[in-house]
CSV table of C-alpha atoms in Angstrom, one decimal:
chain,number,residue,atom,x,y,z
A,268,MET,CA,26.2,-68.8,-9.9
A,269,LYS,CA,28.4,-69.8,-12.9
A,270,ASN,CA,29.9,-73.2,-12.8
A,271,GLU,CA,33.5,-72.6,-11.9
A,272,ARG,CA,34.3,-75.9,-10.3
A,273,SER,CA,37.9,-77.0,-10.3
A,274,LYS,CA,38.6,-79.5,-13.1
A,275,ASN,CA,41.4,-81.0,-11.2
A,276,LYS,CA,41.8,-84.8,-10.8
A,277,GLU,CA,44.4,-84.6,-8.0
A,278,THR,CA,42.5,-83.2,-5.1
A,279,VAL,CA,39.3,-84.3,-3.5
A,280,LEU,CA,37.3,-81.1,-2.8
A,281,LEU,CA,35.8,-81.7,0.7
A,282,TYR,CA,34.1,-78.3,0.9
A,283,GLU,CA,31.9,-79.3,-2.0
A,284,THR,CA,29.9,-81.7,0.2
A,285,ASP,CA,30.4,-80.1,3.6
A,286,GLY,CA,30.8,-76.3,3.8
A,287,MET,CA,31.0,-76.5,7.6
A,288,LEU,CA,34.2,-78.7,7.6
A,289,SER,CA,37.0,-76.7,8.9
A,290,GLU,CA,39.7,-79.3,9.8
A,291,PHE,CA,40.9,-82.2,7.8
A,292,ASP,CA,43.9,-84.5,7.2
A,293,ALA,CA,45.8,-84.6,3.9
A,294,VAL,CA,49.0,-85.5,2.2
A,295,VAL,CA,51.2,-83.0,0.2
A,296,ILE,CA,51.3,-84.6,-3.3
A,297,ARG,CA,53.3,-81.8,-4.9
A,298,SER,CA,55.0,-78.6,-4.0
A,299,GLY,CA,56.4,-75.7,-6.1
A,300,THR,CA,56.9,-72.0,-6.6
A,301,ASP,CA,54.8,-69.8,-8.8
A,302,GLU,CA,56.9,-68.5,-11.7
A,303,GLU,CA,55.2,-65.1,-11.8
A,304,SER,CA,54.7,-64.2,-8.1
A,305,GLY,CA,57.5,-66.3,-6.6
A,306,ARG,CA,55.0,-67.6,-4.0
A,307,SER,CA,55.5,-71.1,-2.6
A,308,TYR,CA,52.5,-73.5,-2.9
A,309,VAL,CA,51.5,-77.1,-2.2
A,310,ILE,CA,48.9,-79.4,-3.7
A,311,LEU,CA,47.1,-81.7,-1.4
A,312,ASP,CA,45.3,-85.0,-2.1
A,313,ARG,CA,42.2,-83.6,-0.3
A,314,THR,CA,41.2,-80.2,0.9
A,315,ALA,CA,38.6,-78.2,2.7
A,316,PHE,CA,40.2,-74.9,1.5
A,317,PHE,CA,38.1,-73.2,-1.1
A,318,PRO,CA,39.9,-71.6,-4.0
A,319,GLU,CA,38.7,-68.2,-5.1
A,320,GLY,CA,35.7,-68.5,-7.5
A,321,GLY,CA,32.0,-67.9,-8.0
A,322,GLY,CA,32.3,-64.5,-6.5
A,323,GLN,CA,33.6,-65.8,-3.2
A,324,GLN,CA,37.2,-65.2,-1.9
A,325,ALA,CA,39.6,-67.9,-1.1
A,326,ASP,CA,39.9,-69.5,2.3
A,327,THR,CA,42.9,-68.8,4.5
A,328,GLY,CA,44.2,-70.8,7.5
A,329,ILE,CA,47.1,-73.1,8.4
A,330,LEU,CA,48.7,-76.4,7.5
A,331,ALA,CA,50.1,-78.2,10.6
A,332,ALA,CA,52.8,-80.9,10.3
A,333,PRO,CA,53.0,-84.0,12.6
A,334,ASP,CA,55.8,-82.3,14.6
A,335,GLY,CA,53.6,-79.3,15.4
A,336,ARG,CA,55.1,-76.8,13.0
A,337,GLN,CA,52.4,-74.6,11.3
A,338,THR,CA,52.5,-72.9,8.0
A,339,ALA,CA,50.1,-70.2,7.0
A,340,VAL,CA,47.8,-70.7,4.0
A,341,THR,CA,47.5,-67.2,2.6
A,342,ASP,CA,45.6,-67.9,-0.7
A,343,VAL,CA,44.1,-70.7,-2.6
A,344,ARG,CA,43.8,-70.7,-6.4
A,345,THR,CA,43.0,-73.1,-9.2
A,346,GLU,CA,46.0,-72.9,-11.6
A,347,ASP,CA,46.6,-75.2,-14.6
A,348,GLY,CA,44.0,-77.6,-13.4
A,349,SER,CA,45.4,-77.9,-9.9
A,350,VAL,CA,44.3,-76.5,-6.5
A,351,ARG,CA,47.3,-74.6,-5.2
A,352,HIS,CA,47.6,-73.7,-1.6
A,353,TYR,CA,49.9,-70.7,-1.4
A,354,ILE,CA,51.9,-70.9,1.9
A,355,ASP,CA,54.4,-68.8,3.9
A,356,GLY,CA,57.2,-71.3,4.0
A,357,ALA,CA,57.7,-74.7,2.4
A,358,ILE,CA,56.4,-78.2,3.0
A,359,ALA,CA,58.0,-81.3,1.3
A,360,GLU,CA,56.1,-83.7,-0.9
A,361,GLY,CA,54.8,-86.7,1.0
A,362,VAL,CA,54.3,-84.9,4.3
A,363,LYS,CA,51.1,-85.6,6.1
A,364,VAL,CA,49.4,-82.4,7.3
A,365,THR,CA,46.3,-81.3,9.2
A,366,GLY,CA,44.6,-78.4,7.5
A,367,ARG,CA,42.5,-75.8,9.4
A,368,THR,CA,40.6,-73.2,7.6
A,369,ASP,CA,39.7,-69.9,9.2
A,370,ALA,CA,36.2,-71.1,10.2
A,371,LYS,CA,34.9,-67.8,11.4
A,372,GLN,CA,35.9,-66.1,8.1
A,373,ARG,CA,34.4,-69.0,6.1
A,374,PHE,CA,31.1,-69.0,8.0
A,375,ALA,CA,30.7,-65.2,7.5
A,376,ARG,CA,31.3,-65.5,3.8
A,377,MET,CA,28.9,-68.4,3.5
A,378,GLN,CA,26.2,-66.3,5.3
A,379,ASN,CA,26.6,-63.6,2.7
A,380,HIS,CA,26.8,-66.0,-0.2
A,381,GLY,CA,23.7,-67.9,1.0
A,382,ALA,CA,21.8,-64.7,1.4
A,383,GLU,CA,22.7,-63.6,-2.1
A,384,HIS,CA,21.4,-67.0,-3.5
A,385,LEU,CA,18.2,-66.5,-1.6
A,386,LEU,CA,17.6,-63.0,-2.8
A,387,SER,CA,18.5,-63.8,-6.4
A,388,GLY,CA,16.2,-66.8,-6.3
A,389,LEU,CA,13.3,-64.8,-5.0
A,390,ILE,CA,13.9,-62.0,-7.5
A,391,HIS,CA,14.1,-64.5,-10.4
A,392,ASP,CA,10.9,-66.3,-9.2
A,393,ARG,CA,8.9,-63.1,-8.8
A,394,PHE,CA,10.2,-60.9,-11.7
A,395,GLY,CA,12.0,-63.3,-14.0
A,396,TYR,CA,15.2,-61.3,-13.7
A,397,ASN,CA,18.6,-63.0,-13.8
A,398,ASN,CA,21.6,-62.4,-11.6
A,399,VAL,CA,24.2,-61.1,-14.1
A,400,GLY,CA,27.0,-60.1,-11.7
A,401,PHE,CA,28.2,-60.9,-8.2
A,402,HIS,CA,31.1,-59.7,-6.0
A,403,MET,CA,31.6,-60.5,-2.4
A,404,SER,CA,33.9,-59.0,0.2
A,405,ASP,CA,34.2,-59.5,4.0
A,406,GLU,CA,31.9,-56.5,4.5
A,407,GLY,CA,29.0,-57.9,2.4
A,408,ALA,CA,28.1,-58.5,-1.3
A,409,VAL,CA,27.0,-56.6,-4.4
A,410,PHE,CA,25.0,-58.3,-7.1
A,411,ASP,CA,23.3,-57.1,-10.3
A,412,VAL,CA,20.0,-58.2,-11.8
A,413,ASP,CA,18.9,-57.5,-15.3
A,414,GLY,CA,15.7,-55.7,-14.6
A,415,PRO,CA,14.4,-52.6,-12.6
A,416,LEU,CA,13.3,-52.8,-9.0
A,417,ASP,CA,11.7,-50.0,-7.0
A,418,ASP,CA,11.8,-49.4,-3.2
A,419,ASP,CA,8.6,-51.4,-2.6
A,420,ASP,CA,10.0,-54.4,-4.6
A,421,ILE,CA,13.2,-54.3,-2.6
A,422,ASN,CA,11.4,-54.1,0.7
A,423,ASP,CA,9.1,-57.0,-0.2
A,424,ILE,CA,12.0,-59.2,-1.3
A,425,GLU,CA,14.1,-58.5,1.7
A,426,SER,CA,11.1,-59.2,4.1
A,427,ARG,CA,10.4,-62.5,2.4
A,428,ALA,CA,14.0,-63.5,2.5
A,429,ASN,CA,14.2,-63.0,6.2
A,430,ASP,CA,11.0,-65.0,6.7
A,431,ILE,CA,12.6,-67.9,4.9
A,432,ILE,CA,15.7,-67.5,7.0
A,433,TYR,CA,13.5,-67.8,10.2
A,434,GLU,CA,11.9,-70.9,8.7
A,435,ASN,CA,15.3,-72.6,8.7
A,436,VAL,CA,14.8,-74.2,5.3
A,437,PRO,CA,17.4,-76.9,4.4
A,438,ILE,CA,20.2,-76.0,1.9
A,439,THR,CA,21.4,-79.1,0.0
A,440,ILE,CA,24.1,-80.0,-2.5
A,441,SER,CA,23.6,-82.3,-5.5
A,442,PHE,CA,25.6,-83.4,-8.5
A,443,PRO,CA,23.2,-84.3,-11.2
A,444,THR,CA,24.2,-86.2,-14.3
A,445,PRO,CA,24.1,-84.3,-17.6
A,446,GLU,CA,20.9,-86.1,-18.5
A,447,GLU,CA,19.3,-85.2,-15.1
A,448,ALA,CA,20.5,-81.6,-15.4
A,449,ARG,CA,18.8,-81.1,-18.8
A,450,LYS,CA,15.5,-81.9,-17.2
A,451,MET,CA,16.0,-79.6,-14.3
A,452,ASN,CA,15.2,-75.9,-13.9
A,453,TYR,CA,18.1,-74.0,-12.2
A,454,ARG,CA,19.8,-70.7,-12.3
A,455,SER,CA,23.1,-70.5,-14.1
A,456,LYS,CA,25.0,-67.8,-16.0
A,457,LEU,CA,25.9,-70.4,-18.7
A,458,ASP,CA,24.0,-73.1,-20.4
A,459,ILE,CA,25.9,-76.0,-18.8
A,460,TYR,CA,24.9,-79.5,-18.0
A,461,ASP,CA,28.2,-81.4,-17.5
A,462,ASP,CA,29.9,-81.6,-14.1
A,463,ILE,CA,27.2,-79.6,-12.4
A,464,ARG,CA,27.1,-78.8,-8.7
A,465,LEU,CA,23.7,-77.5,-7.6
A,466,VAL,CA,23.0,-75.6,-4.4
A,467,THR,CA,19.3,-75.9,-3.5
A,468,ILE,CA,17.4,-73.8,-1.0
A,469,GLU,CA,14.5,-76.2,-0.8
A,470,GLY,CA,11.3,-74.7,-2.2
A,471,TYR,CA,12.9,-71.4,-3.2
A,472,ASP,CA,16.0,-71.6,-5.4
A,473,VAL,CA,18.3,-74.0,-7.3
A,474,CYS,CA,21.5,-72.6,-8.6
A,475,ALA,CA,24.8,-73.9,-10.1
A,476,CYS,CA,27.6,-72.8,-7.8
A,477,CYS,CA,31.1,-73.9,-7.0
A,478,ALA,CA,31.4,-72.4,-3.5
A,479,PRO,CA,30.8,-73.9,0.0
A,480,HIS,CA,27.5,-73.2,1.5
A,481,LEU,CA,25.6,-73.4,4.8
A,482,SER,CA,23.3,-76.3,5.6
A,483,SER,CA,20.2,-74.3,6.3
A,484,THR,CA,18.8,-70.8,5.9
A,485,GLY,CA,18.6,-70.3,9.6
A,486,GLN,CA,22.4,-70.2,9.7
A,487,ILE,CA,22.3,-67.0,7.5
A,488,GLY,CA,20.9,-65.2,10.6
A,489,ILE,CA,19.6,-62.1,8.9
A,490,VAL,CA,19.9,-60.3,5.5
A,491,LYS,CA,19.7,-56.6,4.9
A,492,ILE,CA,19.8,-54.8,1.5
A,493,THR,CA,21.7,-51.6,2.4
A,494,ASP,CA,21.6,-49.9,-1.0
A,495,HIS,CA,20.2,-50.3,-4.5
A,496,MET,CA,20.5,-48.3,-7.7
A,497,PRO,CA,19.7,-48.5,-11.4
A,498,TRP,CA,22.6,-50.2,-13.2
A,499,ARG,CA,22.8,-50.8,-17.0
A,500,GLY,CA,19.1,-51.2,-17.5
A,501,GLY,CA,18.8,-53.4,-14.4
A,502,THR,CA,19.4,-53.0,-10.6
A,503,ARG,CA,22.6,-53.2,-8.5
A,504,LEU,CA,21.9,-54.3,-4.9
A,505,THR,CA,24.3,-54.1,-2.0
A,506,MET,CA,23.5,-56.5,0.9
A,507,ILE,CA,25.0,-57.8,4.2
A,508,ALA,CA,24.0,-60.9,6.1
A,509,GLY,CA,24.8,-62.8,9.3
A,510,ARG,CA,27.8,-61.6,11.2
A,511,SER,CA,28.5,-58.9,8.7
A,512,ALA,CA,25.0,-57.5,9.3
A,513,TYR,CA,25.6,-57.6,13.1
A,514,MET,CA,28.9,-55.7,12.8
A,515,ASP,CA,27.2,-53.2,10.6
A,516,TYR,CA,24.3,-52.8,13.0
A,517,ALA,CA,26.6,-52.4,16.0
A,518,ALA,CA,28.5,-49.7,14.2
A,519,LEU,CA,25.3,-47.9,13.2
A,520,CYS,CA,24.0,-48.2,16.8
A,521,ALA,CA,27.2,-46.6,18.2
A,522,SER,CA,27.0,-43.8,15.6
A,523,ASN,CA,23.3,-43.3,16.4
A,524,HIS,CA,24.0,-43.2,20.1
A,525,GLU,CA,26.5,-40.5,19.7
A,526,ILE,CA,24.0,-38.5,17.6
A,527,MET,CA,21.4,-39.0,20.4
A,528,GLU,CA,23.8,-37.5,23.0
A,529,LEU,CA,24.8,-34.6,20.8
A,530,LEU,CA,21.2,-33.6,19.9
A,531,SER,CA,19.5,-34.9,23.1
A,532,ALA,CA,17.3,-37.0,20.9
A,533,LYS,CA,15.5,-40.3,21.5
A,534,ARG,CA,16.7,-43.4,19.8
A,535,TYR,CA,14.3,-43.4,16.8
A,536,LYS,CA,14.1,-39.6,16.6
A,537,THR,CA,17.7,-38.8,15.5
A,538,ALA,CA,16.8,-38.3,11.8
A,539,GLU,CA,14.0,-35.9,12.8
A,540,PHE,CA,16.4,-34.0,15.1
A,541,VAL,CA,19.1,-33.8,12.4
A,542,ARG,CA,16.6,-32.5,9.9
A,543,LEU,CA,15.5,-29.8,12.3
A,544,ASP,CA,19.1,-29.0,13.1
A,545,ILE,CA,19.9,-28.6,9.4
A,546,GLU,CA,16.9,-26.3,9.0
A,547,ARG,CA,18.1,-24.1,11.9
A,548,ARG,CA,21.7,-24.1,10.5
A,549,ASN,CA,20.4,-23.0,7.1
A,550,ALA,CA,18.3,-20.2,8.7
A,551,LEU,CA,21.4,-19.0,10.6
A,552,LYS,CA,23.5,-19.2,7.5
A,553,GLU,CA,21.0,-17.0,5.6
A,554,GLU,CA,21.0,-14.6,8.6
A,555,ASN,CA,24.8,-14.6,8.7
A,556,THR,CA,25.0,-13.8,5.0
A,557,ILE,CA,22.8,-10.8,5.5
A,558,LEU,CA,24.7,-9.6,8.6
A,559,ARG,CA,28.0,-10.1,6.7
A,560,LYS,CA,26.8,-8.0,3.8
A,561,ASP,CA,25.7,-5.3,6.3
A,562,LEU,CA,29.1,-5.4,7.9
A,563,THR,CA,30.8,-5.2,4.5
A,564,ASP,CA,28.7,-2.3,3.6
A,565,ALA,CA,29.4,-0.5,6.9
A,566,ILE,CA,33.2,-1.1,6.6
A,567,ALA,CA,33.2,0.0,2.9
A,568,ALA,CA,31.2,3.1,3.7
A,569,ASN,CA,33.8,4.1,6.4
A,570,ILE,CA,36.7,3.5,4.1
A,571,LEU,CA,35.1,5.2,1.2
A,572,ASP,CA,34.5,8.3,3.4
A,573,SER,CA,38.3,8.3,4.0
A,574,ILE,CA,39.0,7.9,0.3
A,575,ARG,CA,36.7,10.8,-0.6
A,576,ASN,CA,38.3,13.0,2.1
A,577,SER,CA,41.7,12.3,0.7
A,578,GLY,CA,40.7,13.1,-2.8
A,579,ASN,CA,39.6,10.9,-5.7
A,580,ASP,CA,42.6,11.8,-7.8
A,581,CYS,CA,44.9,9.9,-5.5
A,582,HIS,CA,46.6,7.0,-7.3
A,583,GLY,CA,48.8,5.4,-4.7
A,584,ALA,CA,48.2,2.1,-2.9
A,585,ARG,CA,45.4,2.1,-0.4
A,586,ILE,CA,46.1,-0.5,2.3
A,587,ILE,CA,43.2,-2.1,4.3
A,588,TRP,CA,43.8,-4.4,7.3
A,589,GLU,CA,40.5,-6.3,7.9
A,590,ASN,CA,39.9,-9.5,9.9
A,591,ARG,CA,36.2,-9.3,10.3
A,592,LEU,CA,35.2,-10.5,6.8
A,593,ASP,CA,35.4,-13.8,5.0
A,594,ASN,CA,37.0,-14.1,1.6
A,595,VAL,CA,33.8,-13.2,-0.2
A,596,GLY,CA,33.2,-10.2,2.0
A,597,LEU,CA,36.8,-9.0,1.5
A,598,ARG,CA,36.4,-9.3,-2.3
A,599,ASN,CA,33.2,-7.3,-2.1
A,600,LEU,CA,34.8,-4.7,0.0
A,601,VAL,CA,37.7,-4.3,-2.4
A,602,ASN,CA,35.4,-4.1,-5.4
A,603,GLU,CA,33.4,-1.3,-3.7
A,604,CYS,CA,36.6,0.6,-2.9
A,605,THR,CA,37.9,0.4,-6.5
A,606,LYS,CA,34.7,2.0,-7.7
A,607,GLU,CA,35.7,5.3,-6.1
A,608,TYR,CA,39.5,5.0,-5.8
A,609,GLY,CA,41.7,5.5,-8.7
A,610,GLY,CA,44.7,3.7,-7.3
A,611,ILE,CA,45.4,0.1,-6.2
A,612,VAL,CA,43.4,-1.2,-3.2
A,613,CYS,CA,45.4,-3.7,-1.1
A,614,ALA,CA,43.4,-5.6,1.5
A,615,PHE,CA,45.1,-7.9,4.0
A,616,ASP,CA,43.5,-10.6,6.3
A,617,GLY,CA,45.3,-12.8,8.8
A,618,ASN,CA,47.8,-12.6,11.6
A,619,ASP,CA,51.5,-12.7,12.3
A,620,ARG,CA,51.4,-16.3,13.4
A,621,GLU,CA,49.5,-17.9,10.5
A,622,GLY,CA,50.4,-15.4,7.8
A,623,TYR,CA,48.3,-13.1,5.7
A,624,LYS,CA,46.1,-13.4,2.6
A,625,TYR,CA,45.9,-10.5,0.3
A,626,ILE,CA,43.7,-9.1,-2.4
A,627,PHE,CA,45.1,-6.4,-4.7
A,628,ALA,CA,42.6,-4.8,-7.1
A,629,VAL,CA,42.2,-1.8,-9.3
A,630,CYS,CA,39.2,-0.2,-11.2
A,631,PRO,CA,39.0,-1.8,-14.7
A,632,ASP,CA,39.1,1.7,-16.2
A,633,ASN,CA,42.6,2.2,-14.7
A,634,ALA,CA,43.9,-1.3,-15.5
A,635,GLU,CA,46.3,-0.2,-18.2
A,636,THR,CA,48.0,2.6,-16.3
A,637,ALA,CA,48.0,0.8,-12.9
A,638,ASP,CA,50.2,-2.2,-13.9
A,639,LEU,CA,48.7,-4.3,-11.2
A,640,LYS,CA,50.7,-7.4,-12.1
A,641,GLY,CA,54.0,-5.5,-11.9
A,642,PHE,CA,52.9,-4.1,-8.6
A,643,ALA,CA,52.1,-7.6,-7.2
A,644,ASP,CA,55.3,-9.1,-8.6
A,645,ASP,CA,57.3,-6.4,-6.7
A,646,PHE,CA,55.4,-7.1,-3.5
A,647,ASN,CA,55.7,-10.9,-3.8
A,648,LYS,CA,59.5,-10.7,-4.3
A,649,ALA,CA,60.0,-8.2,-1.4
A,650,CYS,CA,57.7,-10.0,1.1
A,651,GLY,CA,58.1,-13.6,0.1
A,652,ALA,CA,54.6,-13.8,-1.1
A,653,LYS,CA,52.8,-15.9,-3.7
A,654,GLY,CA,49.8,-15.0,-5.8
A,655,GLY,CA,48.2,-14.6,-9.2
A,656,GLY,CA,45.3,-13.3,-11.0
A,657,SER,CA,44.3,-10.8,-13.7
A,658,ASN,CA,45.2,-7.2,-14.5
A,659,ILE,CA,42.3,-6.0,-12.3
A,660,MET,CA,42.5,-8.4,-9.3
A,661,ILE,CA,45.3,-10.5,-7.8
A,662,GLN,CA,45.0,-12.8,-4.8
A,663,GLY,CA,47.8,-14.4,-2.8
A,664,SER,CA,49.4,-15.0,0.6
A,665,THR,CA,52.5,-14.2,2.6
A,666,ARG,CA,54.2,-15.4,5.8
A,667,SER,CA,55.7,-11.9,6.4
A,668,LYS,CA,54.6,-10.1,9.5
A,669,ALA,CA,52.4,-7.0,9.5
A,670,ALA,CA,55.4,-4.8,10.5
A,671,ALA,CA,57.4,-6.0,7.4
A,672,ILE,CA,54.4,-5.4,5.1
A,673,ASN,CA,53.9,-1.9,6.4
A,674,GLU,CA,57.6,-1.2,6.1
A,675,TYR,CA,57.4,-2.3,2.4
A,676,PHE,CA,54.7,0.2,1.7
A,677,ASN,CA,56.2,3.0,3.8
A,678,GLU,CA,59.5,2.7,2.0
A,679,ARG,CA,57.7,3.3,-1.3
A,680,ALA,CA,55.8,6.2,0.2
A,681,TRP,CA,52.5,4.5,-0.5
A,682,GLN,CA,49.4,5.5,1.5
A,683,ASN,CA,48.2,3.4,4.4
A,684,ASP,CA,44.8,3.1,6.2
């Protein structure tokens, strides 16, 4: 990773040589308040708290005073050349404290970071691609390489990385001089040789990095690439390792177990059962579409018979109460009715408890004389409805009950079905 080491001269960075160190003694050499955020902070003469950098988040934890009082460390940043420990509270200068990092959090992050180094090193060695972006969260990490990788490439790299984890290869830290660094081959986002800190996975990767690391690949536990995609001419990879991978696997197992019970499927057959279930659902959906069309045609035929018997020259409002069709079926029904009815067709679907949806429509040939929008505006005002559309079809809804809707039409002597 990029060399983002703190340039401070006040604080000894204990995490640089021992990533596993989680407790240490220190002295507060300065305290203050951040001008922008208003957060209180202290600067220590030595620290195991890692300030955010190199793609890894800052450590959190506590600072304990000799009298037992504890102050939470909520964030750590390098500001103006100093390592600031942002705290909930205040600690005076000169006070001796015992710092305790959140060791569980730190270890999980080092697992993900170490796995990213290993994968990036293997990709660089095999394909010559560089790591050009890295972001880590407590759920895993995302990193970008500047070349294409296919499924087989990803699987091979992942398998090799896990073999190296099982080999428990040492991970070491070194601080070469500029002269030594110029003679070495290591990964870095910048051409830098001064003040270098190198993280070496012996035999597999050497990378400039500012973050704390594990002492061997075995501590990574396992690494899994969960997703990959083309990204700006290269490849973006999403990965999880160690405890994060365990938590992910536990969640997947719980989800898979629920699917097993729902489908009565064996552990490794859930995908096959889901695929078959989708196929069955699609077949039923097609059958349902056909049946709904047949139902719409049958209902339309019955209503059209009624319209024909009443005379095609009728131009009043024809009301249809219909709860058997979906919205598409109801629209189709209305369209069929307007082909043979000269007036406005008013279809309602719903119930008194949840309200009613409506579709008002008229044959396009009668649009100018029907004044559908004026008709709908009058209905909306009288029945507390809302809706909108064109001069041939308007859709809306109302909370009025069926009796009130019928009363509205009866008062205007419009025809009901």
